[in-house]
Amino acid sequence: MQKYQTLKQYFGYEAFREGQEELIDHILSGKDTLGIMPTGAGKSICYQVPALLFSGITLIVSPLISLMNDQVRALKEAGVAAAYLNSSLTVNQFYKALDLAKRGAYKIIYVAPERLLTDAFLSFATQVDISMVTVDEAHCISQWGQDFRPSYLKIVEFIEQLPERPVVSAFTATATKAVKEDIVAMLQMKQPLVLVTGFDRKNLYYEVRHPKNKLDSLFSYLEEHEGESGIIYCATRKKVEEVCTALLANGYAATKYHAGLTESERSRNQEDFLYDVTPVMVATNAFGMGIDKSNVRFVVHYNMPKNLESYYQEAGRAGRDGEDAECILLYHGQDVVINQMLINQSMKQSELDYATVLKVKEQDEKRLKKMAYYCLTKDCLREYVLQYFGERSEHYCGNCGNCIKEYEEVDVSETVRILLSCIKESGSRYGMTTIIDVVRGAESKRVERGGLKYNSFYGALKKETAGQLRAILNMLILDNYLVSTEGSYPVLQMARLGELFLQDLDGYITMKLAKEEYEPKANYVQPEKPSKRSSKGTKQAAVKDRKRSSASAKRKTSGTVLDEREQAMFEQLRKLRLQLARKQGVPPYIIFSDKTLKDMCVKQPTTSAELLKVSGVGEVKLEKYGEEFLQEIRSSHHLG
Ligand code: ADP
Ligand code: ZN
């Protein structure tokens, strides 16, 4: 039962989350362990609880200074003796910390991988009792991962030099098979337990928007989310500058982060964000690893990222406290083009041999395509992502943009027949834009040059907008009627299903189109008979639609729901937290998370014993802050 005591005493939690207990038990039994959990699932507890129960010291190898400093700050607040050893320390500070460590001052030490094999550190590590070496962000050891760090390769060499082999545990949010196998092999883990927990984050709402003007769309989003903390990810430094400037000009407290800023600017801006001085952060993907600010309420992607791994990781920085949060992606076709360019560029700059470069490029393009499909699918976004990560899930989650949107089944058979015939007649040699030009009867150069004016279907769909045709063609690709070739100039080719459809004169296709995107034309009628697509698909669609109509008014939420009075109390407690944070010089969320404050509003404790029952209140924090929070609760209780 010791682990439960530790969990409550230091972290203030009553119960473990999915996977945590199993991982902790395994580590405590002295065996190597690899935990794969999504961002925000609670990996830290999995090694921090055993670290507190082991007799010796636990070393945690971590790739980023900000990550270490943040974790150590949080541990100290919780009453744990912890320290970090990285390049943010002066030489003097480093030796002082090492000296204290030697004398047993710390239970948990975070260390940068570059330090491990230095003489000073090795001499320390071989003199003391090391119970466990934990590798955080363990995917950094894999060349297949996106964040390969050569310094991670030193970890095994370090472990081998210890007089006794400690328990080795590793954690990451990257779940691909290649990376998983790499971690186990490269760290030479001994018959490890490899536990992959569910990747679903129920409190996150996913939505893709297709705005004509992204900046307008962003502003109207921010207006609805005033005062909340969030991250806006952009593809390039230039975009970050542009968006951040626009936000500042409109009075938003925003800051920015990208690799073009100086080190000191970056750390200042990051602190401003962490401390809620500027609750909105505009950044490139350089920002975020190791940021565990728990009250991030939204992550907006101003540009589509290059793959779903990146997207899920970045979006996952929202709602770490388990309260409701939103992940919004603003999509434009141009995003795909930019990403393809980046792939081509990195291929040219790569130092790998040609065959490997080609393989990597092929992989990257495949991933990019899957990412683009995420932005185009009309089905449940959560299901799409979970399937991508190899998990099964319901077809309807009730908490994503597609599940709550009103769709309409529209018969598009005639349009599809014309599009497919046009592609077939022109020899499957043209891309989407050209085909759309042809059927709309455009006078473009492309059409002239290819002699496509003489295609039998030239101008056959004059009345349709390019956007509608694009939506239909994209769905034909998704549903395997057409194949879009890979590479910089993708070409549409007929697939078997497309051929079959053209041969079957009675065949017809219905498609789900969002009401607001699509005004049914006279030639589009609501189907009376079920669609010709697989009957299984149709049934699911029907069930989905029924559920949807009843749920469309209200989104499923999984966070704490406060009534008006409780909400007012929450605001008061938030103010108190901010005051205390300023006084202590720590970020507000390190004192208590939003979730903990909300739990206080619901439970309204009046005594210390009652306050200790609130999730997230441990003994040290009770002693430090308990009285002040109890007073605030009492006073706002009287007011209400
Ligand atoms: P990860 O490293 O997996 O991204 P963290 O370790 O930062 O996630 O944990 C995310 C949040 O969840 C933190 O605020 C943490 O305190 C909280 N948390 C972790 N375990 C539990 C638990 N058993 N009960 C309640 N909250 C938890
Ligand atoms: Zn859904």
XYZ file of C-alpha atoms and ligand atoms in Angstrom:
668
model
C 0.000 0.000 0.000
C 3.056 2.209 0.228
C 2.701 3.451 -3.305
C -0.762 4.826 -2.536
C 0.585 6.683 0.468
C 3.344 8.148 -1.650
C 0.886 9.157 -4.355
C -1.317 10.989 -1.860
C 1.362 12.425 0.348
C 3.474 14.022 -2.390
C 1.160 14.416 -5.349
C -2.199 14.619 -3.639
C -3.917 12.003 -5.796
C -6.147 9.208 -4.554
C -6.025 6.846 -7.504
C -3.733 5.877 -10.334
C -4.645 6.511 -13.911
C -4.688 3.840 -16.593
C -1.378 1.996 -16.797
C 0.352 3.821 -13.970
C -0.051 1.181 -11.310
C 1.059 -1.664 -13.529
C 4.161 0.213 -14.603
C 4.987 1.208 -11.036
C 4.533 -2.353 -9.725
C 6.798 -3.691 -12.396
C 9.496 -1.139 -11.700
C 9.252 -1.766 -7.964
C 9.749 -5.478 -8.538
C 13.141 -4.547 -9.965
C 12.479 -5.197 -13.628
C 13.122 -3.081 -16.706
C 10.062 -1.256 -17.939
C 9.037 0.717 -21.007
C 5.920 2.852 -20.712
C 4.301 4.314 -23.804
C 1.626 6.824 -22.929
C 0.214 9.844 -24.709
C 1.207 13.336 -23.676
C -0.586 14.335 -20.513
C -1.397 10.783 -19.440
C 0.881 11.037 -16.427
C 4.230 9.456 -17.199
C 6.175 11.358 -14.540
C 4.294 9.747 -11.661
C 5.256 6.329 -13.030
C 8.909 6.876 -12.264
C 8.651 9.441 -9.509
C 6.609 7.211 -7.188
C 9.055 4.271 -7.446
C 11.959 6.712 -7.133
C 10.577 7.819 -3.782
C 10.183 4.218 -2.637
C 13.580 2.896 -3.735
C 16.400 2.985 -1.208
C 18.904 4.653 -3.526
C 18.971 7.545 -5.961
C 17.052 7.674 -9.234
C 18.717 9.346 -12.202
C 16.409 10.709 -14.863
C 17.914 11.339 -18.265
C 16.040 14.079 -20.014
C 16.720 15.891 -23.279
C 15.715 19.426 -22.454
C 16.793 21.926 -19.859
C 13.341 23.476 -19.622
C 11.811 20.084 -18.998
C 14.213 19.301 -16.174
C 13.892 22.664 -14.513
C 10.128 22.502 -14.642
C 9.954 19.001 -13.218
C 12.379 19.773 -10.423
C 10.451 22.908 -9.541
C 7.223 20.892 -9.322
C 8.885 18.167 -7.230
C 10.313 20.682 -4.780
C 6.880 22.260 -4.398
C 5.545 18.821 -3.532
C 8.250 18.360 -0.899
C 10.585 16.020 -2.789
C 14.363 16.495 -2.606
C 15.307 16.821 -6.257
C 17.931 18.537 -8.380
C 19.077 18.878 -11.952
C 22.514 18.772 -13.506
C 22.653 20.470 -16.856
C 24.304 23.318 -18.707
C 22.069 25.934 -17.092
C 24.283 25.581 -13.996
C 27.586 27.390 -13.646
C 30.634 25.225 -13.019
C 30.475 26.161 -9.349
C 26.802 25.366 -9.028
C 27.375 22.060 -10.769
C 30.069 20.922 -8.355
C 28.085 22.124 -5.401
C 25.039 20.159 -6.508
C 27.168 17.104 -7.141
C 28.688 17.403 -3.706
C 25.263 17.615 -2.091
C 24.132 14.653 -4.160
C 27.100 12.632 -2.944
C 26.053 13.331 0.604
C 22.599 12.015 -0.088
C 20.715 15.302 -0.332
C 18.611 14.225 -3.316
C 16.338 11.334 -4.035
C 15.787 12.279 -7.670
C 18.372 13.813 -9.988
C 17.649 14.967 -13.533
C 20.679 14.851 -15.764
C 21.405 15.818 -19.362
C 22.675 12.910 -21.480
C 25.831 14.847 -22.386
C 26.851 14.865 -18.704
C 26.671 11.130 -18.109
C 30.142 10.156 -19.262
C 32.009 13.147 -17.876
C 34.647 12.279 -15.266
C 32.993 14.240 -12.504
C 29.611 12.676 -12.988
C 30.932 9.140 -13.436
C 32.982 9.407 -10.294
C 29.886 10.479 -8.394
C 27.647 7.834 -9.915
C 30.019 5.007 -9.114
C 30.295 6.044 -5.468
C 26.634 6.185 -4.564
C 23.727 3.768 -4.640
C 21.787 4.216 -7.873
C 18.491 2.336 -7.754
C 17.117 3.303 -11.126
C 18.022 5.017 -14.360
C 14.961 6.445 -16.091
C 15.073 7.606 -19.679
C 12.486 10.275 -20.362
C 11.429 11.063 -23.945
C 13.062 7.756 -24.787
C 12.207 7.992 -28.502
C 15.151 10.404 -28.772
C 17.376 7.321 -28.917
C 15.820 6.131 -32.152
C 16.955 7.278 -35.541
C 13.467 6.517 -36.767
C 11.930 8.986 -34.383
C 11.586 12.630 -35.198
C 13.803 13.867 -32.369
C 16.894 11.707 -32.639
C 19.609 12.809 -30.207
C 23.012 11.186 -30.635
C 23.847 11.932 -26.987
C 21.182 9.410 -25.988
C 23.402 6.667 -27.351
C 25.719 7.242 -24.384
C 23.186 6.053 -21.863
C 23.970 2.365 -22.199
C 27.687 2.978 -21.948
C 27.030 4.890 -18.753
C 24.893 2.153 -17.233
C 27.575 -0.412 -18.015
C 30.080 1.502 -15.947
C 27.995 1.402 -12.793
C 29.144 -1.150 -10.211
C 25.646 -2.615 -10.053
C 23.095 -2.544 -12.810
C 20.109 -0.455 -11.691
C 16.538 -0.873 -12.877
C 16.201 0.721 -16.293
C 12.898 2.355 -17.124
C 11.991 4.391 -20.165
C 9.047 6.514 -21.195
C 7.805 8.076 -24.397
C 4.654 9.157 -26.185
C 5.784 7.777 -29.543
C 4.123 4.477 -30.265
C 5.354 3.325 -33.658
C 6.699 -0.203 -33.761
C 10.111 0.753 -35.124
C 10.694 3.288 -32.368
C 9.464 0.919 -29.674
C 11.811 -1.825 -30.816
C 14.679 0.623 -31.126
C 14.276 1.807 -27.545
C 14.330 -1.710 -26.136
C 17.335 -2.694 -28.244
C 19.417 0.464 -27.909
C 18.931 0.692 -24.154
C 19.621 -3.045 -23.900
C 16.584 -3.476 -21.709
C 16.365 -6.903 -20.068
C 13.062 -8.671 -20.753
C 11.190 -5.472 -20.201
C 7.518 -4.992 -19.621
C 6.392 -2.879 -22.550
C 3.087 -1.252 -21.745
C 1.205 0.881 -24.231
C -1.764 2.596 -22.644
C -4.759 3.861 -24.535
C -4.018 6.885 -26.646
C -7.416 8.437 -26.316
C -7.582 11.759 -24.485
C -11.265 12.050 -23.764
C -11.142 15.611 -22.511
C -9.754 16.918 -25.807
C -12.135 18.166 -28.471
C -10.811 17.935 -32.054
C -11.931 20.044 -34.960
C -10.666 20.940 -38.423
C -11.773 24.231 -39.917
C -11.382 25.246 -43.545
C -11.471 29.027 -43.325
C -11.051 31.312 -46.307
C -9.124 33.694 -44.102
C -7.173 32.045 -41.309
C -6.445 35.201 -39.383
C -10.137 36.167 -39.224
C -10.970 32.686 -38.126
C -8.306 32.818 -35.412
C -9.592 36.118 -34.091
C -13.147 34.925 -33.817
C -11.908 31.808 -32.050
C -9.870 33.828 -29.562
C -12.813 36.092 -28.891
C -14.772 33.082 -27.709
C -11.887 32.015 -25.516
C -10.887 35.227 -23.863
C -8.666 34.948 -20.835
C -7.828 31.320 -21.499
C -4.324 30.087 -22.015
C -3.466 28.480 -25.339
C -0.808 27.747 -27.933
C -0.983 28.688 -31.620
C 1.361 26.636 -33.769
C 2.552 28.012 -37.118
C 4.665 26.281 -39.773
C 7.371 28.936 -40.126
C 9.117 31.620 -38.112
C 7.743 34.216 -40.475
C 4.183 33.127 -39.807
C 4.821 33.199 -36.063
C 5.999 36.802 -36.331
C 3.060 37.751 -38.507
C 0.397 36.169 -36.306
C 1.934 37.354 -33.055
C 2.171 40.920 -34.350
C -1.470 40.820 -35.414
C -2.535 39.535 -31.997
C -0.567 42.188 -30.150
C -1.970 44.906 -32.397
C -5.426 43.761 -31.396
C -4.732 43.862 -27.711
C -4.146 40.190 -26.974
C -1.528 39.297 -24.374
C 0.537 37.089 -26.641
C 4.169 36.095 -26.912
C 6.225 34.084 -29.369
C 8.795 31.311 -29.619
C 10.916 30.073 -32.515
C 14.485 29.107 -33.261
C 15.278 32.527 -34.725
C 15.012 34.254 -31.352
C 17.940 34.563 -28.987
C 18.244 32.101 -26.151
C 17.314 34.744 -23.599
C 14.292 35.956 -25.570
C 13.069 32.408 -25.839
C 13.382 31.646 -22.170
C 11.816 34.969 -21.188
C 8.854 34.426 -23.495
C 8.450 30.883 -22.293
C 8.413 31.979 -18.668
C 5.859 34.685 -19.479
C 3.647 32.005 -20.921
C 4.152 29.592 -18.023
C 3.399 32.293 -15.484
C 0.260 33.406 -17.355
C 1.698 36.883 -17.905
C 1.002 36.304 -21.611
C -1.472 33.434 -21.722
C -1.283 32.994 -25.511
C 1.858 31.555 -27.096
C 2.463 31.738 -30.862
C 5.216 29.302 -31.817
C 6.817 26.964 -34.283
C 7.144 23.306 -33.386
C 10.408 24.228 -31.627
C 8.211 25.066 -28.671
C 6.605 22.684 -26.292
C 8.648 19.609 -25.598
C 8.845 19.424 -21.860
C 6.316 22.143 -21.241
C 3.856 20.656 -18.834
C 1.758 23.733 -18.208
C -1.386 21.979 -17.155
C -3.954 24.719 -17.802
C -3.483 25.078 -21.573
C -7.118 25.246 -22.707
C -6.583 25.235 -26.470
C -4.015 24.397 -29.120
C -4.713 25.956 -32.491
C -2.707 24.811 -35.498
C -2.523 27.728 -37.858
C -0.883 25.388 -40.372
C -1.230 21.675 -40.820
C 1.797 19.824 -39.385
C 3.781 17.314 -41.413
C 2.359 14.199 -39.832
C -0.125 12.927 -37.268
C 2.619 12.023 -34.803
C 3.589 15.683 -34.581
C -0.015 16.798 -34.559
C -1.062 14.508 -31.756
C 1.924 15.443 -29.675
C 1.467 19.176 -30.145
C -2.300 19.106 -29.764
C -1.827 16.904 -26.692
C -0.303 19.824 -24.839
C -3.843 21.017 -24.246
C -5.761 19.910 -21.182
C -3.100 18.079 -19.228
C -5.077 18.691 -16.080
C -7.843 16.482 -17.457
C -10.305 19.358 -17.838
C -11.946 20.044 -21.204
C -9.688 21.587 -23.827
C -9.790 22.118 -27.598
C -7.501 21.190 -30.482
C -8.364 23.172 -33.597
C -6.636 22.826 -36.938
C -7.015 25.554 -39.551
C -6.571 23.795 -42.871
C -5.798 25.113 -46.321
C -4.667 23.109 -49.359
C -1.519 25.249 -49.441
C -0.398 23.583 -46.192
C 0.091 20.323 -48.069
C 2.192 22.038 -50.736
C 4.417 23.703 -48.108
C 4.996 20.427 -46.307
C 5.853 18.681 -49.553
C 8.410 21.406 -50.234
C 9.913 20.907 -46.782
C 10.229 17.188 -47.442
C 12.002 17.841 -50.745
C 14.322 20.321 -49.065
C 15.320 18.047 -46.220
C 16.003 15.370 -48.797
C 18.499 17.601 -50.567
C 20.220 18.551 -47.321
C 20.372 15.033 -45.955
C 23.743 13.390 -45.360
C 22.351 9.871 -45.632
C 23.014 7.692 -48.654
C 20.685 7.993 -51.596
C 18.732 4.774 -51.078
C 18.013 5.646 -47.451
C 17.043 9.194 -48.398
C 14.520 7.840 -50.863
C 13.099 5.515 -48.252
C 12.791 8.297 -45.716
C 11.155 10.540 -48.310
C 8.635 7.879 -49.191
C 7.793 7.449 -45.506
C 7.438 11.189 -45.013
C 5.131 11.524 -47.998
C 2.962 8.696 -46.786
C 2.644 10.321 -43.391
C 1.886 13.681 -44.956
C -0.915 12.130 -46.938
C -2.458 10.588 -43.842
C -2.254 13.960 -42.149
C -4.029 15.627 -45.067
C -6.768 12.998 -44.967
C -7.349 13.849 -41.322
C -8.216 17.354 -42.481
C -10.585 16.080 -45.170
C -12.407 13.186 -43.593
C -16.022 13.655 -42.554
C -15.855 10.798 -40.079
C -14.992 10.922 -36.414
C -11.598 12.618 -36.007
C -10.819 10.792 -32.795
C -11.461 7.462 -34.455
C -9.206 8.458 -37.354
C -6.291 9.325 -35.089
C -6.675 6.318 -32.831
C -6.801 4.029 -35.823
C -3.645 5.628 -37.128
C -1.945 4.700 -33.877
C -3.266 1.167 -34.176
C -6.126 1.427 -31.722
C -9.723 0.517 -32.295
C -12.410 2.942 -31.304
C -16.060 3.831 -31.647
C -17.251 5.420 -34.883
C -18.808 8.204 -32.909
C -17.131 10.077 -30.058
C -19.515 12.990 -29.629
C -16.602 15.287 -28.883
C -15.099 16.230 -32.237
C -16.016 18.668 -34.959
C -17.237 15.944 -37.288
C -19.334 14.107 -34.724
C -21.261 17.228 -33.819
C -21.534 18.723 -37.288
C -24.715 18.354 -39.280
C -24.067 16.399 -42.417
C -26.293 15.511 -45.245
C -26.185 12.467 -47.459
C -26.236 13.767 -50.997
C -26.459 11.743 -54.205
C -23.407 12.688 -56.234
C -23.514 9.810 -58.742
C -23.758 11.924 -61.888
C -20.972 14.237 -60.876
C -18.784 11.285 -59.955
C -19.529 9.571 -63.261
C -18.466 12.668 -65.185
C -15.321 13.180 -63.128
C -14.220 9.565 -63.464
C -14.975 9.491 -67.184
C -13.017 12.674 -67.735
C -10.024 11.252 -65.877
C -10.221 7.995 -67.786
C -10.547 9.616 -71.192
C -7.578 11.895 -70.568
C -5.448 8.866 -69.716
C -5.081 9.238 -65.924
C -2.291 11.724 -66.518
C -3.511 14.907 -64.823
C -3.728 16.341 -61.347
C -6.807 17.489 -59.496
C -6.630 21.137 -60.541
C -6.457 20.327 -64.232
C -9.349 17.873 -64.087
C -11.472 20.438 -62.269
C -10.540 23.033 -64.909
C -11.623 20.670 -67.662
C -15.042 19.747 -66.302
C -15.741 23.360 -65.429
C -14.819 24.425 -68.965
C -11.977 26.724 -67.954
C -9.816 28.458 -70.564
C -6.560 27.853 -68.697
C -3.123 27.245 -70.235
C -3.054 23.778 -68.776
C -6.240 22.920 -70.618
C -5.003 24.453 -73.879
C -1.687 22.684 -73.765
C -3.119 19.249 -73.149
C -5.711 19.645 -75.883
C -8.222 18.970 -73.146
C -10.852 21.176 -74.762
C -11.620 18.158 -76.901
C -12.256 15.920 -73.900
C -15.903 14.774 -74.114
C -16.522 16.127 -70.612
C -15.081 19.574 -71.139
C -17.484 21.981 -69.441
C -19.836 19.196 -68.317
C -19.914 20.457 -64.716
C -19.919 24.185 -65.367
C -22.359 24.838 -62.541
C -20.269 23.308 -59.792
C -17.808 25.288 -57.738
C -14.187 24.174 -57.719
C -14.412 23.697 -53.968
C -17.290 21.251 -54.231
C -15.545 19.248 -56.930
C -12.397 19.178 -54.860
C -14.347 17.857 -51.880
C -15.859 15.123 -54.028
C -12.527 14.146 -55.610
C -10.905 14.028 -52.180
C -13.605 11.692 -50.976
C -13.188 9.496 -54.036
C -9.525 9.170 -53.105
C -10.334 8.439 -49.482
C -12.810 5.769 -50.532
C -10.397 4.221 -53.061
C -12.266 5.024 -56.266
C -9.224 6.996 -57.325
C -5.555 6.906 -56.493
C -3.550 10.050 -56.076
C 0.077 9.304 -56.957
C 2.824 10.362 -54.565
C 5.411 13.000 -55.260
C 5.493 16.692 -56.044
C 3.036 16.464 -58.949
C 0.352 14.058 -57.826
C -1.743 12.662 -60.652
C -5.233 11.185 -60.357
C -5.525 7.613 -61.560
C -8.484 5.298 -61.817
C -8.624 2.580 -59.172
C -10.525 -0.698 -59.477
C -13.554 0.619 -57.603
C -13.709 3.579 -59.958
C -13.628 1.306 -63.010
C -16.351 -0.880 -61.538
C -18.488 2.124 -60.827
C -18.290 3.323 -64.443
C -19.322 -0.104 -65.688
C -22.305 -0.353 -63.353
C -24.927 1.908 -64.906
C -27.296 1.541 -61.939
C -24.566 2.234 -59.403
C -24.795 5.319 -57.395
C -22.843 7.042 -54.677
C -23.944 9.206 -51.815
C -21.577 11.314 -49.866
C -21.694 13.099 -46.591
C -21.311 16.778 -47.146
C -21.462 19.405 -44.453
C -24.615 21.487 -44.775
C -22.818 24.768 -44.468
C -20.203 23.794 -47.061
C -22.604 22.568 -49.600
C -25.811 23.877 -51.049
C -27.562 21.019 -52.786
C -28.209 21.877 -56.423
C -31.319 20.900 -58.338
C -29.578 17.897 -59.819
C -28.677 16.575 -56.367
C -31.506 14.762 -54.713
C -31.753 13.085 -51.368
C -31.454 9.346 -51.918
C -34.490 7.221 -51.152
C -32.751 3.896 -51.313
C -29.669 3.058 -49.287
C -26.383 3.881 -50.948
C -24.490 1.311 -52.986
C -21.448 1.477 -50.766
C -20.944 -1.506 -48.505
C -24.043 -2.228 -46.508
C -21.988 -2.294 -43.348
C -20.892 1.234 -43.983
C -24.428 2.357 -44.552
C -25.708 0.891 -41.342
C -22.982 2.530 -39.374
C -23.683 5.798 -41.047
C -27.336 5.538 -40.161
C -26.648 4.790 -36.526
C -24.181 7.613 -36.461
C -26.627 10.080 -37.899
C -29.288 9.183 -35.409
C -26.909 9.656 -32.529
C -25.677 12.803 -34.093
C -29.018 14.481 -34.342
C -29.695 13.934 -30.677
C -26.215 14.969 -29.648
C -25.553 17.793 -32.026
C -26.939 20.345 -29.630
C -24.585 19.397 -26.859
C -21.033 18.221 -26.772
C -19.905 15.428 -24.534
C -17.662 16.802 -21.839
C -15.533 14.966 -19.382
C -14.279 17.794 -17.200
C -15.718 19.218 -14.000
C -18.903 21.160 -14.636
C -19.364 24.117 -12.282
C -22.571 25.975 -11.579
C -22.601 29.764 -11.455
C -21.684 30.073 -7.797
C -18.936 27.534 -8.047
C -17.613 29.302 -11.111
C -17.400 32.546 -9.153
C -15.501 30.759 -6.417
C -13.188 29.282 -9.033
C -12.319 32.773 -10.260
C -11.538 33.826 -6.678
C -9.312 30.828 -6.091
C -7.549 31.470 -9.367
C -6.744 34.992 -8.244
C -5.409 33.728 -4.947
C -3.289 31.178 -6.792
C -1.823 33.887 -9.005
C -0.958 36.030 -5.971
C 0.748 33.124 -4.245
C 2.577 32.191 -7.433
C 3.939 35.717 -7.832
C 5.067 35.717 -4.218
C 6.771 32.325 -4.517
C 8.189 32.938 -7.980
C 6.662 29.767 -9.443
C 4.147 29.296 -12.257
C 0.547 29.231 -10.968
C -0.186 25.683 -12.164
C 2.697 24.369 -10.068
C 0.864 25.436 -6.919
C -2.433 23.760 -7.860
C -3.865 22.741 -11.236
C -7.169 24.097 -12.581
C -8.618 20.689 -11.888
C -7.634 20.864 -8.241
C -9.171 24.335 -7.886
C -12.377 23.127 -9.481
C -12.481 20.140 -7.173
C -12.206 22.572 -4.262
C -15.213 24.498 -5.597
C -17.250 21.323 -5.789
C -16.209 19.847 -2.437
C -16.008 23.192 -0.607
C -13.831 21.889 2.228
C -13.933 23.719 5.560
C -11.199 21.876 7.443
C -7.650 20.761 6.652
C -8.747 17.157 6.717
C -11.421 17.887 4.141
C -9.029 19.899 2.010
C -6.655 16.949 1.942
C -9.399 14.935 0.243
C -9.340 17.259 -2.747
C -7.567 15.718 -5.754
C -4.121 17.229 -6.130
C -3.671 18.370 -2.518
C -0.716 16.612 -0.897
C 0.680 17.055 2.591
C 3.372 19.598 1.821
C 1.059 21.795 -0.193
C -1.624 21.525 2.465
C 0.802 22.872 5.002
C 2.088 25.588 2.677
C -1.132 26.876 1.177
C -4.005 25.139 2.951
C -4.997 27.901 5.343
C -5.096 30.568 2.659
C -7.266 28.511 0.355
C -9.609 27.475 3.182
C -10.048 31.118 4.112
C -10.811 32.080 0.545
C -13.343 29.262 0.244
C -15.015 30.310 3.479
C -15.220 33.944 2.477
C -16.583 33.331 -1.006
C -18.987 30.849 0.584
C -20.403 33.609 2.755
C -20.631 35.976 -0.184
C -22.586 33.458 -2.199
P 3.077 13.246 -19.405
O 4.497 13.352 -18.918
O 2.641 11.852 -19.620
O 2.794 14.119 -20.571
P 2.525 14.364 -16.833
O 3.348 13.416 -16.077
O 3.050 15.744 -17.025
O 2.139 13.767 -18.249
O 1.090 14.431 -16.151
C 0.057 15.236 -16.689
C -0.818 15.782 -15.573
O -1.598 14.739 -14.993
C -0.029 16.404 -14.434
O -0.663 17.618 -14.063
C -0.126 15.360 -13.342
O -0.014 15.942 -12.053
C -1.497 14.763 -13.578
N -1.610 13.379 -13.058
C -0.728 12.377 -13.231
N -1.143 11.248 -12.614
C -2.326 11.540 -12.040
C -3.271 10.785 -11.238
N -3.066 9.512 -10.924
N -4.388 11.428 -10.832
C -4.605 12.722 -11.154
N -3.764 13.475 -11.897
C -2.633 12.902 -12.325
Zn -15.808 12.114 -33.099
